[in-house]
Every structure is written in C-alpha cells, then in structure tokens.
Coordinates of C-alpha atoms in Angstrom, one line a residue:
M197 CA 45.0 93.5 166.4
N198 CA 42.5 95.8 164.8
R199 CA 39.2 94.0 164.4
L200 CA 37.9 96.8 162.1
G201 CA 40.3 96.3 159.2
W202 CA 37.4 96.3 156.8
L203 CA 37.3 100.1 157.2
K204 CA 40.4 100.5 155.0
P205 CA 39.6 101.6 151.5
S206 CA 39.7 98.9 148.8
V207 CA 39.2 98.6 145.1
T208 CA 35.7 97.3 144.6
R209 CA 33.7 96.3 141.6
S210 CA 31.7 99.6 141.8
R211 CA 34.9 101.6 141.9
L212 CA 36.3 99.7 138.8
L213 CA 33.0 100.3 137.0
L214 CA 33.1 104.0 137.8
A215 CA 36.7 104.1 136.5
C216 CA 35.7 102.4 133.2
K217 CA 32.6 104.7 132.8
A218 CA 34.8 107.7 133.4
A219 CA 37.3 106.6 130.8
L220 CA 34.5 106.0 128.3
A221 CA 32.9 109.2 128.9
V222 CA 36.1 111.1 128.5
G223 CA 36.8 109.3 125.3
I224 CA 33.4 110.0 123.8
A225 CA 33.6 113.6 124.8
W226 CA 37.0 114.0 123.1
V227 CA 35.5 112.5 119.9
V228 CA 32.3 114.6 120.0
A229 CA 34.1 118.0 121.0
P230 CA 35.6 118.8 117.6
L231 CA 32.1 118.4 116.0
M232 CA 30.8 121.4 117.7
P233 CA 30.0 124.4 115.4
G234 CA 31.7 127.8 115.1
V235 CA 34.3 128.9 117.6
V236 CA 33.3 126.2 120.0
D237 CA 35.4 123.6 118.3
E238 CA 38.5 125.5 119.0
Y239 CA 38.4 124.5 122.6
P240 CA 37.7 120.7 122.5
Y241 CA 39.8 119.9 125.6
Y242 CA 37.2 121.3 127.9
A243 CA 34.6 118.5 127.0
P244 CA 36.7 115.6 128.3
L245 CA 37.2 117.8 131.6
G246 CA 33.4 118.3 132.0
A247 CA 32.9 114.5 131.5
L248 CA 35.4 113.6 134.0
L249 CA 34.2 116.2 136.5
S250 CA 30.6 115.1 136.2
M251 CA 31.3 111.4 136.8
H252 CA 30.1 110.3 140.3
S253 CA 29.2 107.1 142.0
T254 CA 25.5 108.0 141.8
L255 CA 23.3 109.6 139.1
K256 CA 22.0 112.2 141.6
G257 CA 25.6 113.0 142.3
S258 CA 26.5 113.4 138.8
A259 CA 23.6 115.7 138.1
K260 CA 24.2 117.8 141.2
Y261 CA 28.0 118.2 140.5
G262 CA 27.4 118.9 136.9
L263 CA 24.9 121.6 137.6
Q264 CA 27.0 123.2 140.3
I265 CA 30.0 123.3 138.0
L266 CA 28.1 125.0 135.3
A267 CA 26.5 127.5 137.6
G268 CA 30.0 128.4 138.9
L269 CA 31.4 128.7 135.3
A270 CA 28.5 130.9 134.2
I271 CA 28.8 133.3 137.2
G272 CA 32.6 133.3 136.7
I273 CA 32.3 134.2 133.0
L274 CA 29.7 136.9 133.9
L275 CA 32.3 138.4 136.4
A276 CA 35.0 138.4 133.7
A277 CA 32.6 140.1 131.1
I278 CA 32.0 142.9 133.6
V279 CA 35.7 143.5 134.0
L280 CA 36.1 143.5 130.2
V281 CA 33.4 146.1 129.8
V282 CA 35.2 148.3 132.2
G283 CA 38.6 147.9 130.7
A284 CA 41.5 145.6 130.0
P285 CA 42.7 143.0 132.5
N286 CA 45.4 144.3 134.9
F287 CA 46.8 143.5 138.4
L288 CA 43.9 145.3 140.1
T289 CA 41.0 143.9 138.1
I290 CA 42.3 140.4 138.0
S291 CA 42.8 140.5 141.8
L292 CA 39.5 142.0 142.4
V293 CA 37.6 139.5 140.3
V294 CA 39.1 136.6 142.0
A295 CA 38.3 138.0 145.4
V296 CA 34.7 138.7 144.3
G297 CA 34.5 135.2 142.9
V298 CA 35.7 133.5 146.1
L299 CA 33.1 135.6 148.1
I300 CA 30.3 134.7 145.8
G301 CA 31.5 131.1 145.8
S302 CA 30.7 130.9 149.5
M303 CA 27.1 130.5 148.6
R304 CA 26.1 127.1 149.8
W305 CA 23.9 126.2 146.9
L306 CA 26.9 126.3 144.6
G307 CA 28.5 123.4 146.5
A308 CA 32.3 122.6 146.5
P309 CA 32.4 122.2 142.6
G310 CA 30.8 125.4 141.8
Q311 CA 32.8 127.3 144.5
E312 CA 36.0 126.0 143.0
Y313 CA 35.3 126.7 139.4
L314 CA 33.7 130.1 139.7
P315 CA 37.0 132.1 140.3
I316 CA 38.8 129.8 138.0
A317 CA 36.5 130.5 135.1
A318 CA 36.8 134.2 135.6
L319 CA 40.5 134.0 135.7
F320 CA 40.7 131.8 132.6
V321 CA 38.5 134.2 130.6
L322 CA 40.6 137.1 131.6
I323 CA 44.0 135.7 131.2
V324 CA 43.7 132.8 128.6
G325 CA 40.9 134.3 126.6
G326 CA 43.0 137.3 125.7
Q327 CA 41.8 139.4 122.7
D328 CA 39.2 136.8 122.0
A329 CA 37.7 136.5 125.5
S330 CA 34.2 136.3 124.2
G331 CA 34.9 133.5 121.9
Y332 CA 36.9 131.7 124.6
A333 CA 34.1 132.2 127.2
I334 CA 31.5 130.6 124.8
G335 CA 33.8 127.7 123.8
Y336 CA 34.7 127.0 127.4
L337 CA 31.1 127.0 128.7
V338 CA 29.7 125.0 125.7
Q339 CA 32.3 122.4 125.7
M340 CA 31.9 121.9 129.4
I341 CA 28.2 121.5 128.9
V342 CA 28.8 118.9 126.2
G343 CA 31.2 117.0 128.5
I344 CA 29.0 117.0 131.4
A345 CA 26.0 115.9 129.2
V346 CA 28.2 113.0 127.9
G347 CA 29.1 112.1 131.5
L348 CA 25.5 112.0 132.6
L349 CA 24.4 110.0 129.7
V350 CA 27.2 107.4 130.2
N351 CA 26.4 107.2 133.9
L352 CA 22.7 106.7 133.1
L353 CA 23.0 104.2 130.2
V354 CA 25.9 102.0 131.5
L355 CA 24.7 100.1 134.6
P356 CA 23.7 103.1 136.7
P357 CA 24.9 102.1 140.2
L358 CA 22.7 100.8 142.9
T359 CA 24.5 100.3 146.2
F360 CA 22.0 98.6 148.3
D361 CA 24.1 95.4 148.7
S362 CA 27.1 97.4 149.9
A363 CA 25.1 99.1 152.5
V364 CA 23.5 95.9 153.8
Q365 CA 26.9 94.1 153.8
K366 CA 28.7 96.9 155.5
A367 CA 25.9 97.2 158.3
S368 CA 26.2 93.3 158.8
R369 CA 30.0 93.5 159.0
F370 CA 29.7 96.2 161.6
R371 CA 27.2 94.2 163.7
R372 CA 29.8 91.3 163.7
S373 CA 32.6 93.7 164.6
L374 CA 30.6 95.0 167.6
S375 CA 29.9 91.4 168.6
R376 CA 33.7 90.4 168.4
H377 CA 34.7 93.6 170.3
L378 CA 32.4 92.5 173.1
N379 CA 33.7 89.0 172.9
D380 CA 37.3 90.4 173.4
V381 CA 36.2 92.4 176.3
G382 CA 34.4 89.6 178.0
T383 CA 37.2 87.1 177.4
A384 CA 39.9 89.5 178.7
L385 CA 38.1 89.9 182.0
T386 CA 38.4 86.3 182.9
E387 CA 41.9 85.5 181.3
S388 CA 43.7 87.1 184.2
W389 CA 43.3 90.1 186.6
P390 CA 44.3 92.8 185.6
P391 CA 43.9 91.7 182.0
T392 CA 47.1 91.6 180.1
R393 CA 45.4 92.2 176.7
E394 CA 45.0 95.8 175.8
D395 CA 43.7 95.7 172.2
W396 CA 40.0 95.9 173.1
A397 CA 40.6 99.1 175.1
S398 CA 41.9 101.0 172.1
Q399 CA 39.0 100.2 169.7
N400 CA 36.6 103.1 170.8
D401 CA 37.7 105.6 168.0
A402 CA 37.6 102.7 165.4
L403 CA 34.1 101.9 166.5
A404 CA 33.0 105.5 166.0
A405 CA 34.6 105.7 162.7
A406 CA 33.0 102.4 161.7
A407 CA 29.5 103.7 162.6
A408 CA 30.1 106.9 160.6
E409 CA 31.2 104.8 157.5
V410 CA 28.0 102.7 157.7
R411 CA 26.0 105.8 157.9
E412 CA 27.7 107.3 154.9
T413 CA 27.2 104.1 152.9
I414 CA 23.5 103.9 153.7
H415 CA 23.1 107.5 152.6
L416 CA 24.9 106.7 149.4
A417 CA 22.6 103.8 148.8
D418 CA 19.7 106.1 149.3
D419 CA 21.1 108.6 146.8
S420 CA 21.9 105.8 144.3
R421 CA 18.3 105.0 143.7
K422 CA 17.2 108.6 143.0
G423 CA 16.6 109.1 139.3
N424 CA 18.0 105.6 138.6
P425 CA 15.9 103.5 136.3
R426 CA 17.3 100.3 137.8
A427 CA 15.6 101.2 141.0
K428 CA 12.2 100.5 139.5
I429 CA 13.2 96.9 139.0
H430 CA 15.5 96.4 142.1
K431 CA 13.2 98.0 144.6
R432 CA 14.2 98.4 148.3
N433 CA 12.7 100.5 151.1
L434 CA 15.7 101.9 153.0
E435 CA 13.6 102.9 156.0
A436 CA 14.4 99.8 157.8
D437 CA 18.1 100.2 157.0
Y438 CA 18.0 103.7 158.6
E439 CA 16.3 102.3 161.7
D440 CA 19.0 99.5 161.9
L441 CA 21.5 102.2 161.7
A442 CA 19.9 104.3 164.4
A443 CA 19.9 101.1 166.6
L444 CA 23.6 100.2 165.8
E445 CA 24.7 103.8 166.7
N446 CA 23.0 103.6 170.0
V447 CA 24.5 100.1 170.6
T448 CA 28.0 101.6 169.7
F449 CA 27.6 104.4 172.1
H450 CA 26.9 102.0 175.0
I451 CA 29.7 99.7 174.0
R452 CA 32.1 102.6 173.9
D453 CA 30.8 103.7 177.3
L454 CA 31.4 100.2 179.0
T455 CA 34.8 99.8 177.3
E456 CA 35.9 103.2 178.6
V457 CA 34.7 102.3 182.2
L458 CA 36.4 98.9 182.1
A459 CA 39.7 100.4 180.8
G460 CA 39.5 102.8 183.7
A461 CA 39.1 99.9 186.1
V462 CA 42.1 98.1 184.7
W463 CA 44.6 100.8 183.9
G464 CA 43.1 104.0 185.5
K465 CA 42.8 105.6 182.1
P466 CA 41.0 107.7 180.9
F467 CA 39.8 107.9 184.5
P468 CA 40.4 105.6 187.5
V469 CA 37.4 103.5 188.8
E470 CA 37.3 100.6 191.2
L471 CA 36.2 97.1 190.1
P472 CA 36.3 94.2 192.5
A473 CA 38.0 91.1 190.9
T474 CA 35.1 88.9 192.1
L475 CA 32.8 90.8 189.7
C476 CA 34.8 89.9 186.7
E477 CA 33.2 86.5 186.1
P478 CA 29.6 87.8 186.1
L479 CA 30.6 90.8 184.1
S480 CA 32.3 88.5 181.5
E481 CA 29.3 86.2 181.3
A482 CA 26.9 89.1 180.8
I483 CA 29.1 90.7 178.2
L484 CA 29.6 87.5 176.2
A485 CA 25.8 86.8 176.3
V486 CA 25.1 90.3 174.9
A487 CA 27.7 89.7 172.1
D488 CA 25.8 86.4 171.2
V489 CA 22.6 88.7 170.9
L490 CA 24.4 90.8 168.4
D491 CA 25.5 87.7 166.4
A492 CA 21.8 86.4 166.5
W493 CA 20.5 89.8 165.3
D494 CA 22.8 89.6 162.3
G495 CA 22.1 86.0 161.5
Q496 CA 19.0 84.0 160.4
A497 CA 18.4 82.3 163.6
D498 CA 15.7 83.4 166.1
P499 CA 17.4 85.7 168.4
Q500 CA 14.9 85.2 171.3
E501 CA 16.8 82.5 173.1
P502 CA 20.2 84.6 173.2
I503 CA 18.2 87.5 174.4
N504 CA 16.6 85.4 177.2
H505 CA 20.1 84.1 178.0
A506 CA 21.5 87.6 178.1
E507 CA 18.7 88.8 180.5
R508 CA 19.4 86.0 182.9
S509 CA 23.2 86.8 182.7
I510 CA 22.5 90.5 183.6
E511 CA 20.2 89.4 186.4
R512 CA 23.1 87.3 187.9
L513 CA 25.4 90.3 187.5
H514 CA 22.9 92.5 189.4
A515 CA 22.9 89.7 192.1
G516 CA 26.6 89.9 192.3
L517 CA 26.4 93.6 192.6
D518 CA 24.0 93.4 195.5
E519 CA 26.5 91.2 197.4
H520 CA 29.1 94.1 197.2
R521 CA 26.8 96.8 198.5
S522 CA 28.7 96.7 201.8
G523 CA 31.9 97.7 200.0
G524 CA 30.4 101.1 199.4
P525 CA 29.4 103.0 196.2
A526 CA 32.8 103.3 194.8
S527 CA 33.3 99.5 194.5
M528 CA 29.9 99.2 192.7
S529 CA 30.0 102.1 190.3
A530 CA 32.0 100.5 187.5
G531 CA 30.0 97.3 187.5
A532 CA 26.7 99.0 187.8
T533 CA 27.6 101.2 184.9
V534 CA 28.5 98.3 182.7
A535 CA 25.4 96.4 183.8
M536 CA 23.3 99.5 182.8
A537 CA 25.1 99.8 179.4
L538 CA 24.4 96.1 178.7
Q539 CA 20.7 96.5 179.6
R540 CA 20.4 99.5 177.3
I541 CA 22.1 97.5 174.4
L542 CA 19.7 94.6 175.0
A543 CA 16.7 97.0 175.0
T544 CA 17.9 98.6 171.8
V545 CA 18.2 95.3 169.9
R546 CA 14.9 94.1 171.3
I547 CA 13.0 97.2 170.3
R548 CA 14.5 97.1 166.8
L549 CA 13.7 93.4 166.3
E550 CA 10.1 94.0 167.5
G551 CA 9.9 97.0 165.0
A552 CA 11.2 94.8 162.2
R553 CA 8.7 92.1 162.9
A554 CA 5.9 94.6 162.9
G555 CA 7.1 96.1 159.7
H556 CA 7.1 92.6 158.0
A557 CA 3.6 91.9 159.4
D558 CA 2.3 95.1 157.7

C-alpha cells in the first residue's frame, strides 16, 4: 500500500477560494469592460480573459503573471504594427512575424505567459484586426489591462492567501511518512527472512516526489507573504521552515539509500549485496528506533530520550557487525552501509533540533 497517498491532488479550501475569486473577477471585468471609452468598448471580451489569466494562488504570482502577459502583448502588437507599416498581411509576413515572436518570446524575463501571448497578440492583430488593426490593438491591450487590474484587486481585497499552515502541515505529514516507511522496513526485516512484504522497497521514488512537493509548498508559502497585507498581521519567519526542509531532504536521501541497500540484500535489485540473517534483528531494532526519533521530532514531546535510545540501538548494531568481521567485507557491507545511513539521519535530526532550540533562545 502506498503510504504517501497524501501526494495526490485534492480540492482544498484555498483552491475553492481561488475558484470563487476567479469567478468574481471575471464577472466584474465583464461588467466594467463596456464602460471603457472610445473604440475600446468594442472588445469587452478581453477584459474577462485578462482577469482570468491574472488570477493566481499568490499576490506575487498574480502581479508577475499579469505583467508578463502585458509585456508579451505589447511586444506582439509592436511586431504586428511593423508588418502593417510595410504592407498588408500575407502568407510570408504572417509566418515571419510568428517566427520572430516565438524567438523573442524565448527571453526568460517574459516568463511562460508572456512567451505564449507574444506571437498570439501579433497574429490576432494581423488577422482579426483586419482593416481596423490599430483600433483592435488598442482595444485588445486596454481591455486586457482592465481585466488584469480587476484580477489583482480582487486577489488583494478578498482574503489574499497565506499558505503558512499548508506548508507546516505538509512538512509534518512528510515527517510522519518517513517514520512510517522506516517502521515498514524495520518490521519487514524481522517478520521473516527473506521478507515477504515488498511495498517498502518500491517507495523510493514516492519519497523523492514527496520531498519535492514539500519544497514547492514552502516556496509557495514564502511567495504568498510578499506584498500581502495579511502578512503584517499573521507574521511568520520561514527561515526555520527552510532549515527543516533541508534536514528532511537530507534524511530522505539516507532513507532512500538504506532502502535500496536492503532491497538489494533481499531480492538482488537494483544490485545484489550480502546480508547475514543474524544481523536482521539488530538492524530492525536500530531502524525502528530511528523511526521513533522522526516521530518525536514531529511531535511535542522531548525527542532526547528517543535519540538516546536510537544511539544505543546503533551501538548494538555495530557490535553485531564486529562479530561478523570474520565473514569478510562482503558480509558486512550492507549492514555497515545501513548503520552509517542511520547515524547520518540521527546526526541530521540532532543538529536541526539544536539549531531550532538556539533559534528559540535568541
């Protein structure tokens, strides 16, 4: 069974709020668009489009997307104007302006939205604008500006999102997932030999994906506070969250390493290694003890006792490894590798906890 099912996308309150705000912004833009003066009111449908395109889960994202879209539109309209000065649109000029638009769109500062809408704007002005290309270009650009402005205002005034809680909860769930994974590995080693359960051996890719998702969520939380007036009330220093993330990624690396080694000892994949059956019990004890440390790290209890217990368990594992030295290095390599990975996990957690305590003391 996949222990990381929380990775699957789900409809959350923040997503529902974003959907409601997008609907509100589009509706307001549609009402405001016909009120624009001159030729601009002939193209009201672009205002709702601009409002929709500018709606993002963070204010920073909305502003960035909006500006990139407008930059792409402006450059695309300028390219179309150059073509119209030279002559009427034809097969050659339309093809050329799209090619140039795509090349200019490769500039990184335009971002994906600007890159996409630059050639589209040029093409629309040439083909849809027709005889009134200048009026169409002005209406297109102004109504998009109106829509993007409406989208930004709605996102700013209607509960601008702060995703601190989501980042904290996802990091906490990930810690518990790592602990459960180690519990699965440790339990499987003592149920039978070779273990009959294989689910723990197939979780490495899921662990890597989970770590990447936690990183993305924390970055989103960081972005959500930029330019957000609610961040002045709900203050949070995300430095500690980034340090937790770095520690979690380090722990994940070592867990994937020991999982791969033990899978090789059991099934010979991805590479065969030798593991004496007599080492399974001390290995299991040490792995389960480190799993308890991860649980304590996530909880409110003092993690010092689980850390001490894990250290004693790893010492017993090393004593067991010493007893097998006569079997040669091949018989010790898997156990020694797992022991080293467990020590590194423990060191990572200890250093992070000490850093957190020092931060609270300051």
